[in-house]
JSON list of C-alpha atoms and ligand atoms in Angstrom, two decimals:
[
{"chain": "A", "resi": 10, "resn": "UNK", "atom": "CA", "xyz": [21.77, 18.67, -29.43]},
{"chain": "A", "resi": 11, "resn": "UNK", "atom": "CA", "xyz": [18.88, 21.11, -29.43]},
{"chain": "A", "resi": 12, "resn": "UNK", "atom": "CA", "xyz": [16.67, 18.81, -31.37]},
{"chain": "A", "resi": 13, "resn": "UNK", "atom": "CA", "xyz": [17.35, 15.87, -29.06]},
{"chain": "A", "resi": 14, "resn": "UNK", "atom": "CA", "xyz": [16.41, 17.99, -26.04]},
{"chain": "A", "resi": 15, "resn": "UNK", "atom": "CA", "xyz": [13.28, 18.97, -27.89]},
{"chain": "A", "resi": 16, "resn": "UNK", "atom": "CA", "xyz": [12.54, 15.36, -28.73]},
{"chain": "A", "resi": 17, "resn": "UNK", "atom": "CA", "xyz": [13.07, 14.36, -25.12]},
{"chain": "A", "resi": 18, "resn": "UNK", "atom": "CA", "xyz": [10.60, 17.01, -24.04]},
{"chain": "A", "resi": 19, "resn": "UNK", "atom": "CA", "xyz": [8.01, 15.86, -26.53]},
{"chain": "A", "resi": 20, "resn": "UNK", "atom": "CA", "xyz": [8.40, 12.23, -25.51]},
{"chain": "A", "resi": 21, "resn": "UNK", "atom": "CA", "xyz": [8.33, 13.20, -21.83]},
{"chain": "A", "resi": 22, "resn": "UNK", "atom": "CA", "xyz": [5.23, 15.27, -22.33]},
{"chain": "A", "resi": 23, "resn": "UNK", "atom": "CA", "xyz": [3.33, 12.60, -24.19]},
{"chain": "A", "resi": 24, "resn": "UNK", "atom": "CA", "xyz": [4.24, 9.96, -21.60]},
{"chain": "A", "resi": 25, "resn": "UNK", "atom": "CA", "xyz": [2.90, 12.24, -18.87]},
{"chain": "A", "resi": 26, "resn": "UNK", "atom": "CA", "xyz": [-0.25, 12.76, -20.85]},
{"chain": "A", "resi": 27, "resn": "UNK", "atom": "CA", "xyz": [-0.75, 9.07, -21.38]},
{"chain": "A", "resi": 28, "resn": "UNK", "atom": "CA", "xyz": [-0.36, 8.50, -17.66]},
{"chain": "A", "resi": 29, "resn": "UNK", "atom": "CA", "xyz": [-2.78, 11.29, -16.84]},
{"chain": "A", "resi": 30, "resn": "UNK", "atom": "CA", "xyz": [-5.34, 10.14, -19.31]},
{"chain": "A", "resi": 31, "resn": "UNK", "atom": "CA", "xyz": [-5.33, 6.54, -18.08]},
{"chain": "A", "resi": 32, "resn": "UNK", "atom": "CA", "xyz": [-5.51, 7.60, -14.44]},
{"chain": "A", "resi": 33, "resn": "UNK", "atom": "CA", "xyz": [-8.51, 9.65, -15.48]},
{"chain": "A", "resi": 34, "resn": "UNK", "atom": "CA", "xyz": [-10.00, 6.71, -17.33]},
{"chain": "A", "resi": 35, "resn": "UNK", "atom": "CA", "xyz": [-9.88, 4.58, -14.16]},
{"chain": "A", "resi": 36, "resn": "UNK", "atom": "CA", "xyz": [-11.43, 7.45, -12.23]},
{"chain": "A", "resi": 37, "resn": "UNK", "atom": "CA", "xyz": [-14.08, 8.25, -14.85]},
{"chain": "A", "resi": 38, "resn": "UNK", "atom": "CA", "xyz": [-14.98, 4.63, -15.30]},
{"chain": "A", "resi": 39, "resn": "UNK", "atom": "CA", "xyz": [-15.21, 3.88, -11.59]},
{"chain": "A", "resi": 40, "resn": "UNK", "atom": "CA", "xyz": [-17.51, 6.87, -11.04]},
{"chain": "A", "resi": 41, "resn": "UNK", "atom": "CA", "xyz": [-20.06, 5.04, -13.13]},
{"chain": "A", "resi": 42, "resn": "UNK", "atom": "CA", "xyz": [-20.05, 1.91, -10.98]},
{"chain": "A", "resi": 43, "resn": "UNK", "atom": "CA", "xyz": [-21.96, 1.20, -7.75]},
{"chain": "A", "resi": 44, "resn": "UNK", "atom": "CA", "xyz": [-18.74, 0.99, -5.71]},
{"chain": "A", "resi": 45, "resn": "UNK", "atom": "CA", "xyz": [-16.18, 3.65, -6.62]},
{"chain": "A", "resi": 46, "resn": "UNK", "atom": "CA", "xyz": [-13.67, 2.82, -3.87]},
{"chain": "A", "resi": 47, "resn": "UNK", "atom": "CA", "xyz": [-13.62, -0.91, -4.57]},
{"chain": "A", "resi": 48, "resn": "UNK", "atom": "CA", "xyz": [-13.37, -0.22, -8.29]},
{"chain": "A", "resi": 49, "resn": "UNK", "atom": "CA", "xyz": [-10.42, 2.18, -8.01]},
{"chain": "A", "resi": 50, "resn": "UNK", "atom": "CA", "xyz": [-8.61, -0.01, -5.47]},
{"chain": "A", "resi": 51, "resn": "UNK", "atom": "CA", "xyz": [-9.01, -3.12, -7.62]},
{"chain": "A", "resi": 52, "resn": "UNK", "atom": "CA", "xyz": [-8.02, -1.49, -10.91]},
{"chain": "A", "resi": 53, "resn": "UNK", "atom": "CA", "xyz": [-5.03, 0.39, -9.49]},
{"chain": "A", "resi": 54, "resn": "UNK", "atom": "CA", "xyz": [-3.72, -2.84, -7.97]},
{"chain": "A", "resi": 55, "resn": "UNK", "atom": "CA", "xyz": [-3.17, -4.22, -11.47]},
{"chain": "A", "resi": 56, "resn": "UNK", "atom": "CA", "xyz": [-0.43, -2.62, -13.60]},
{"chain": "A", "resi": 57, "resn": "UNK", "atom": "CA", "xyz": [-2.34, -3.41, -16.81]},
{"chain": "A", "resi": 58, "resn": "UNK", "atom": "CA", "xyz": [-4.93, -0.77, -15.87]},
{"chain": "A", "resi": 59, "resn": "UNK", "atom": "CA", "xyz": [-2.56, 2.11, -16.52]},
{"chain": "A", "resi": 60, "resn": "UNK", "atom": "CA", "xyz": [-2.54, 1.37, -20.26]},
{"chain": "A", "resi": 61, "resn": "UNK", "atom": "CA", "xyz": [-5.99, -0.13, -20.63]},
{"chain": "A", "resi": 62, "resn": "UNK", "atom": "CA", "xyz": [-9.07, 1.11, -22.45]},
{"chain": "A", "resi": 63, "resn": "UNK", "atom": "CA", "xyz": [-12.51, 0.43, -20.96]},
{"chain": "A", "resi": 64, "resn": "UNK", "atom": "CA", "xyz": [-12.54, -3.12, -22.34]},
{"chain": "A", "resi": 65, "resn": "UNK", "atom": "CA", "xyz": [-9.13, -3.67, -20.74]},
{"chain": "A", "resi": 66, "resn": "UNK", "atom": "CA", "xyz": [-10.40, -2.36, -17.41]},
{"chain": "A", "resi": 67, "resn": "UNK", "atom": "CA", "xyz": [-13.37, -4.71, -17.63]},
{"chain": "A", "resi": 68, "resn": "UNK", "atom": "CA", "xyz": [-10.97, -7.60, -18.27]},
{"chain": "A", "resi": 69, "resn": "UNK", "atom": "CA", "xyz": [-8.86, -6.66, -15.23]},
{"chain": "A", "resi": 70, "resn": "UNK", "atom": "CA", "xyz": [-12.02, -6.64, -13.12]},
{"chain": "A", "resi": 71, "resn": "UNK", "atom": "CA", "xyz": [-13.15, -10.02, -14.46]},
{"chain": "A", "resi": 72, "resn": "UNK", "atom": "CA", "xyz": [-9.69, -11.50, -13.77]},
{"chain": "A", "resi": 73, "resn": "UNK", "atom": "CA", "xyz": [-9.95, -10.26, -10.18]},
{"chain": "A", "resi": 74, "resn": "UNK", "atom": "CA", "xyz": [-13.35, -11.92, -9.84]},
{"chain": "A", "resi": 75, "resn": "UNK", "atom": "CA", "xyz": [-11.82, -15.12, -11.16]},
{"chain": "A", "resi": 76, "resn": "UNK", "atom": "CA", "xyz": [-9.07, -14.96, -8.52]},
{"chain": "A", "resi": 77, "resn": "UNK", "atom": "CA", "xyz": [-11.61, -14.29, -5.75]},
{"chain": "A", "resi": 78, "resn": "UNK", "atom": "CA", "xyz": [-13.90, -17.05, -6.95]},
{"chain": "A", "resi": 79, "resn": "UNK", "atom": "CA", "xyz": [-10.95, -19.46, -7.00]},
{"chain": "A", "resi": 80, "resn": "UNK", "atom": "CA", "xyz": [-10.06, -18.44, -3.42]},
{"chain": "A", "resi": 81, "resn": "UNK", "atom": "CA", "xyz": [-13.71, -18.96, -2.44]},
{"chain": "A", "resi": 82, "resn": "UNK", "atom": "CA", "xyz": [-13.73, -22.42, -3.95]},
{"chain": "A", "resi": 83, "resn": "UNK", "atom": "CA", "xyz": [-10.50, -23.30, -2.11]},
{"chain": "A", "resi": 84, "resn": "UNK", "atom": "CA", "xyz": [-12.02, -22.08, 1.13]},
{"chain": "A", "resi": 85, "resn": "UNK", "atom": "CA", "xyz": [-15.20, -24.12, 0.61]},
{"chain": "A", "resi": 86, "resn": "UNK", "atom": "CA", "xyz": [-13.17, -27.24, -0.18]},
{"chain": "A", "resi": 87, "resn": "UNK", "atom": "CA", "xyz": [-11.11, -26.65, 2.95]},
{"chain": "A", "resi": 88, "resn": "UNK", "atom": "CA", "xyz": [-14.23, -26.37, 5.08]},
{"chain": "A", "resi": 89, "resn": "UNK", "atom": "CA", "xyz": [-15.71, -29.48, 3.50]},
{"chain": "A", "resi": 90, "resn": "UNK", "atom": "CA", "xyz": [-12.76, -31.42, 4.80]},
{"chain": "A", "resi": 91, "resn": "UNK", "atom": "CA", "xyz": [-13.26, -30.27, 8.40]},
{"chain": "A", "resi": 92, "resn": "UNK", "atom": "CA", "xyz": [-17.04, -29.91, 8.81]},
{"chain": "A", "resi": 93, "resn": "UNK", "atom": "CA", "xyz": [-18.65, -32.89, 10.56]},
{"chain": "A", "resi": 94, "resn": "UNK", "atom": "CA", "xyz": [-22.24, -31.65, 10.23]},
{"chain": "A", "resi": 95, "resn": "UNK", "atom": "CA", "xyz": [-23.89, -33.39, 7.25]},
{"chain": "A", "resi": 96, "resn": "UNK", "atom": "CA", "xyz": [-26.30, -30.51, 6.56]},
{"chain": "A", "resi": 97, "resn": "UNK", "atom": "CA", "xyz": [-23.50, -27.98, 6.33]},
{"chain": "A", "resi": 98, "resn": "UNK", "atom": "CA", "xyz": [-21.53, -30.45, 4.23]},
{"chain": "A", "resi": 99, "resn": "UNK", "atom": "CA", "xyz": [-24.43, -30.81, 1.79]},
{"chain": "A", "resi": 100, "resn": "UNK", "atom": "CA", "xyz": [-24.78, -27.04, 1.50]},
{"chain": "A", "resi": 101, "resn": "UNK", "atom": "CA", "xyz": [-21.05, -26.61, 0.97]},
{"chain": "A", "resi": 102, "resn": "UNK", "atom": "CA", "xyz": [-21.02, -29.31, -1.70]},
{"chain": "A", "resi": 103, "resn": "UNK", "atom": "CA", "xyz": [-23.74, -27.47, -3.55]},
{"chain": "A", "resi": 104, "resn": "UNK", "atom": "CA", "xyz": [-21.64, -24.32, -3.56]},
{"chain": "A", "resi": 105, "resn": "UNK", "atom": "CA", "xyz": [-18.60, -26.17, -4.78]},
{"chain": "A", "resi": 106, "resn": "UNK", "atom": "CA", "xyz": [-20.73, -27.05, -7.80]},
{"chain": "A", "resi": 107, "resn": "UNK", "atom": "CA", "xyz": [-21.89, -23.47, -8.14]},
{"chain": "A", "resi": 108, "resn": "UNK", "atom": "CA", "xyz": [-18.44, -21.91, -7.98]},
{"chain": "A", "resi": 109, "resn": "UNK", "atom": "CA", "xyz": [-16.64, -24.60, -9.89]},
{"chain": "A", "resi": 110, "resn": "UNK", "atom": "CA", "xyz": [-19.09, -25.47, -12.66]},
{"chain": "A", "resi": 111, "resn": "UNK", "atom": "CA", "xyz": [-21.06, -22.26, -12.99]},
{"chain": "A", "resi": 112, "resn": "UNK", "atom": "CA", "xyz": [-18.82, -19.35, -12.02]},
{"chain": "A", "resi": 113, "resn": "UNK", "atom": "CA", "xyz": [-15.34, -20.62, -12.88]},
{"chain": "A", "resi": 114, "resn": "UNK", "atom": "CA", "xyz": [-16.07, -22.96, -15.80]},
{"chain": "A", "resi": 115, "resn": "UNK", "atom": "CA", "xyz": [-18.95, -21.06, -17.45]},
{"chain": "A", "resi": 116, "resn": "UNK", "atom": "CA", "xyz": [-19.69, -17.47, -16.38]},
{"chain": "A", "resi": 117, "resn": "UNK", "atom": "CA", "xyz": [-16.16, -16.10, -16.17]},
{"chain": "A", "resi": 118, "resn": "UNK", "atom": "CA", "xyz": [-14.67, -17.73, -19.30]},
{"chain": "A", "resi": 119, "resn": "UNK", "atom": "CA", "xyz": [-17.72, -16.78, -21.37]},
{"chain": "A", "resi": 120, "resn": "UNK", "atom": "CA", "xyz": [-17.52, -13.19, -20.13]},
{"chain": "A", "resi": 121, "resn": "UNK", "atom": "CA", "xyz": [-13.81, -12.99, -21.00]},
{"chain": "A", "resi": 122, "resn": "UNK", "atom": "CA", "xyz": [-14.39, -14.45, -24.46]},
{"chain": "A", "resi": 123, "resn": "UNK", "atom": "CA", "xyz": [-17.33, -12.12, -25.09]},
{"chain": "A", "resi": 124, "resn": "UNK", "atom": "CA", "xyz": [-15.29, -9.07, -24.04]},
{"chain": "A", "resi": 125, "resn": "UNK", "atom": "CA", "xyz": [-12.47, -10.08, -26.36]},
{"chain": "A", "resi": 126, "resn": "UNK", "atom": "CA", "xyz": [-14.91, -10.58, -29.22]},
{"chain": "A", "resi": 127, "resn": "UNK", "atom": "CA", "xyz": [-16.61, -7.25, -28.59]},
{"chain": "A", "resi": 128, "resn": "UNK", "atom": "CA", "xyz": [-19.91, -8.64, -27.33]},
{"chain": "A", "resi": 129, "resn": "UNK", "atom": "CA", "xyz": [-20.51, -6.69, -24.09]},
{"chain": "A", "resi": 130, "resn": "UNK", "atom": "CA", "xyz": [-24.17, -7.71, -23.71]},
{"chain": "A", "resi": 131, "resn": "UNK", "atom": "CA", "xyz": [-23.18, -11.35, -23.46]},
{"chain": "A", "resi": 132, "resn": "UNK", "atom": "CA", "xyz": [-20.27, -10.57, -21.12]},
{"chain": "A", "resi": 133, "resn": "UNK", "atom": "CA", "xyz": [-22.58, -8.58, -18.85]},
{"chain": "A", "resi": 134, "resn": "UNK", "atom": "CA", "xyz": [-24.95, -11.50, -18.65]},
{"chain": "A", "resi": 135, "resn": "UNK", "atom": "CA", "xyz": [-22.17, -13.89, -17.60]},
{"chain": "A", "resi": 136, "resn": "UNK", "atom": "CA", "xyz": [-20.99, -11.54, -14.87]},
{"chain": "A", "resi": 137, "resn": "UNK", "atom": "CA", "xyz": [-24.54, -10.93, -13.61]},
{"chain": "A", "resi": 138, "resn": "UNK", "atom": "CA", "xyz": [-24.97, -14.69, -13.36]},
{"chain": "A", "resi": 139, "resn": "UNK", "atom": "CA", "xyz": [-21.78, -14.91, -11.27]},
{"chain": "A", "resi": 140, "resn": "UNK", "atom": "CA", "xyz": [-23.07, -12.15, -8.96]},
{"chain": "A", "resi": 141, "resn": "UNK", "atom": "CA", "xyz": [-26.40, -13.92, -8.53]},
{"chain": "A", "resi": 142, "resn": "UNK", "atom": "CA", "xyz": [-24.69, -17.22, -7.77]},
{"chain": "A", "resi": 143, "resn": "UNK", "atom": "CA", "xyz": [-22.47, -15.61, -5.13]},
{"chain": "A", "resi": 144, "resn": "UNK", "atom": "CA", "xyz": [-25.53, -13.90, -3.61]},
{"chain": "A", "resi": 145, "resn": "UNK", "atom": "CA", "xyz": [-27.51, -17.13, -3.53]},
{"chain": "A", "resi": 146, "resn": "UNK", "atom": "CA", "xyz": [-24.61, -18.82, -1.78]},
{"chain": "A", "resi": 147, "resn": "UNK", "atom": "CA", "xyz": [-24.50, -16.02, 0.77]},
{"chain": "A", "resi": 148, "resn": "UNK", "atom": "CA", "xyz": [-28.26, -16.16, 1.37]},
{"chain": "A", "resi": 149, "resn": "UNK", "atom": "CA", "xyz": [-28.22, -19.91, 1.85]},
{"chain": "A", "resi": 150, "resn": "UNK", "atom": "CA", "xyz": [-25.91, -19.43, 4.83]},
{"chain": "A", "resi": 151, "resn": "UNK", "atom": "CA", "xyz": [-28.03, -16.62, 6.25]},
{"chain": "A", "resi": 152, "resn": "UNK", "atom": "CA", "xyz": [-25.21, -14.16, 5.60]},
{"chain": "A", "resi": 153, "resn": "UNK", "atom": "CA", "xyz": [-23.20, -15.51, 8.51]},
{"chain": "A", "resi": 154, "resn": "UNK", "atom": "CA", "xyz": [-20.99, -18.30, 7.31]},
{"chain": "A", "resi": 155, "resn": "UNK", "atom": "CA", "xyz": [-17.22, -18.70, 7.13]},
{"chain": "A", "resi": 156, "resn": "UNK", "atom": "CA", "xyz": [-17.49, -17.83, 3.44]},
{"chain": "A", "resi": 157, "resn": "UNK", "atom": "CA", "xyz": [-19.81, -14.83, 3.72]},
{"chain": "A", "resi": 158, "resn": "UNK", "atom": "CA", "xyz": [-17.09, -12.29, 3.09]},
{"chain": "A", "resi": 159, "resn": "UNK", "atom": "CA", "xyz": [-15.83, -14.36, 0.15]},
{"chain": "A", "resi": 160, "resn": "UNK", "atom": "CA", "xyz": [-19.29, -14.46, -1.42]},
{"chain": "A", "resi": 161, "resn": "UNK", "atom": "CA", "xyz": [-19.87, -10.81, -0.78]},
{"chain": "A", "resi": 162, "resn": "UNK", "atom": "CA", "xyz": [-16.57, -9.82, -2.34]},
{"chain": "A", "resi": 163, "resn": "UNK", "atom": "CA", "xyz": [-17.29, -11.87, -5.45]},
{"chain": "A", "resi": 164, "resn": "UNK", "atom": "CA", "xyz": [-20.73, -10.29, -5.63]},
{"chain": "A", "resi": 165, "resn": "UNK", "atom": "CA", "xyz": [-19.47, -6.70, -5.08]},
{"chain": "A", "resi": 166, "resn": "UNK", "atom": "CA", "xyz": [-16.72, -7.09, -7.68]},
{"chain": "A", "resi": 167, "resn": "UNK", "atom": "CA", "xyz": [-19.23, -8.56, -10.13]},
{"chain": "A", "resi": 168, "resn": "UNK", "atom": "CA", "xyz": [-21.58, -5.58, -9.75]},
{"chain": "A", "resi": 169, "resn": "UNK", "atom": "CA", "xyz": [-18.67, -3.25, -10.48]},
{"chain": "A", "resi": 170, "resn": "UNK", "atom": "CA", "xyz": [-17.54, -5.32, -13.47]},
{"chain": "A", "resi": 171, "resn": "UNK", "atom": "CA", "xyz": [-21.08, -5.43, -14.80]},
{"chain": "A", "resi": 172, "resn": "UNK", "atom": "CA", "xyz": [-21.36, -1.62, -14.62]},
{"chain": "A", "resi": 173, "resn": "UNK", "atom": "CA", "xyz": [-18.04, -1.23, -16.48]},
{"chain": "A", "resi": 174, "resn": "UNK", "atom": "CA", "xyz": [-19.12, -3.68, -19.17]},
{"chain": "A", "resi": 175, "resn": "UNK", "atom": "CA", "xyz": [-22.42, -1.80, -19.57]},
{"chain": "A", "resi": 176, "resn": "UNK", "atom": "CA", "xyz": [-20.40, 1.28, -20.61]},
{"chain": "A", "resi": 177, "resn": "UNK", "atom": "CA", "xyz": [-19.26, -0.71, -23.66]},
{"chain": "A", "resi": 178, "resn": "UNK", "atom": "CA", "xyz": [-22.77, -1.43, -24.94]},
{"chain": "B", "resi": 241, "resn": "NAG", "atom": "C1", "xyz": [-13.21, -8.85, 1.16]},
{"chain": "B", "resi": 241, "resn": "NAG", "atom": "O1", "xyz": [-13.01, -7.49, 0.89]},
{"chain": "B", "resi": 241, "resn": "NAG", "atom": "C2", "xyz": [-12.56, -6.75, 2.01]},
{"chain": "B", "resi": 241, "resn": "NAG", "atom": "C3", "xyz": [-12.52, -5.29, 1.59]},
{"chain": "B", "resi": 241, "resn": "NAG", "atom": "O2", "xyz": [-11.81, -5.10, 0.41]},
{"chain": "B", "resi": 241, "resn": "NAG", "atom": "C4", "xyz": [-11.21, -7.30, 2.46]},
{"chain": "B", "resi": 241, "resn": "NAG", "atom": "O3", "xyz": [-10.76, -6.59, 3.57]},
{"chain": "B", "resi": 241, "resn": "NAG", "atom": "C5", "xyz": [-11.35, -8.78, 2.78]},
{"chain": "B", "resi": 241, "resn": "NAG", "atom": "O4", "xyz": [-10.10, -9.32, 3.10]},
{"chain": "B", "resi": 241, "resn": "NAG", "atom": "C6", "xyz": [-11.95, -9.53, 1.62]},
{"chain": "B", "resi": 241, "resn": "NAG", "atom": "N1", "xyz": [-12.21, -10.89, 2.01]},
{"chain": "B", "resi": 241, "resn": "NAG", "atom": "C7", "xyz": [-11.86, -11.92, 1.26]},
{"chain": "B", "resi": 241, "resn": "NAG", "atom": "C8", "xyz": [-12.20, -13.25, 1.82]},
{"chain": "B", "resi": 241, "resn": "NAG", "atom": "O5", "xyz": [-11.31, -11.81, 0.18]}
]
């Protein structure tokens, strides 16, 4: 009886410690990124973060970028179907290419693979490319298009992810 109470206490204590230490890891990690609030909000929204090491946190961030980039692509495709102006259509088509072929088919998968293989330099490069592509898309629309906030969110998340990945180098 006594020993099982003791055991329960030990297990309870170590579980608490694990929780504390991973909450701290999110906090500590996010302090080293350019956008603490976005970083903490994004990581805490994913249950995997509570048990993740820094590589795991980087993977959660990259998955979030992937989801945002997919939403951006959907939005662009939606607009393409309703925009009559040929100039806008041409610009949008270009950014379908950028998000589909560059961000979603190249940058993100190569970053994920590199993180899993323990090659942070290569992962960082992929994520920086994604950020630059989102920025270029934003600039092309003069920062005032229906997809500005999509581009900016992809870019902001990428800067955070890049800073987290840099901690692994
Ligand atoms: C962009 O991020 C802001 C702040 O987190 C959020 O309120 C907004 O809904 C996001 N926009 C898109 C298109 O995801």
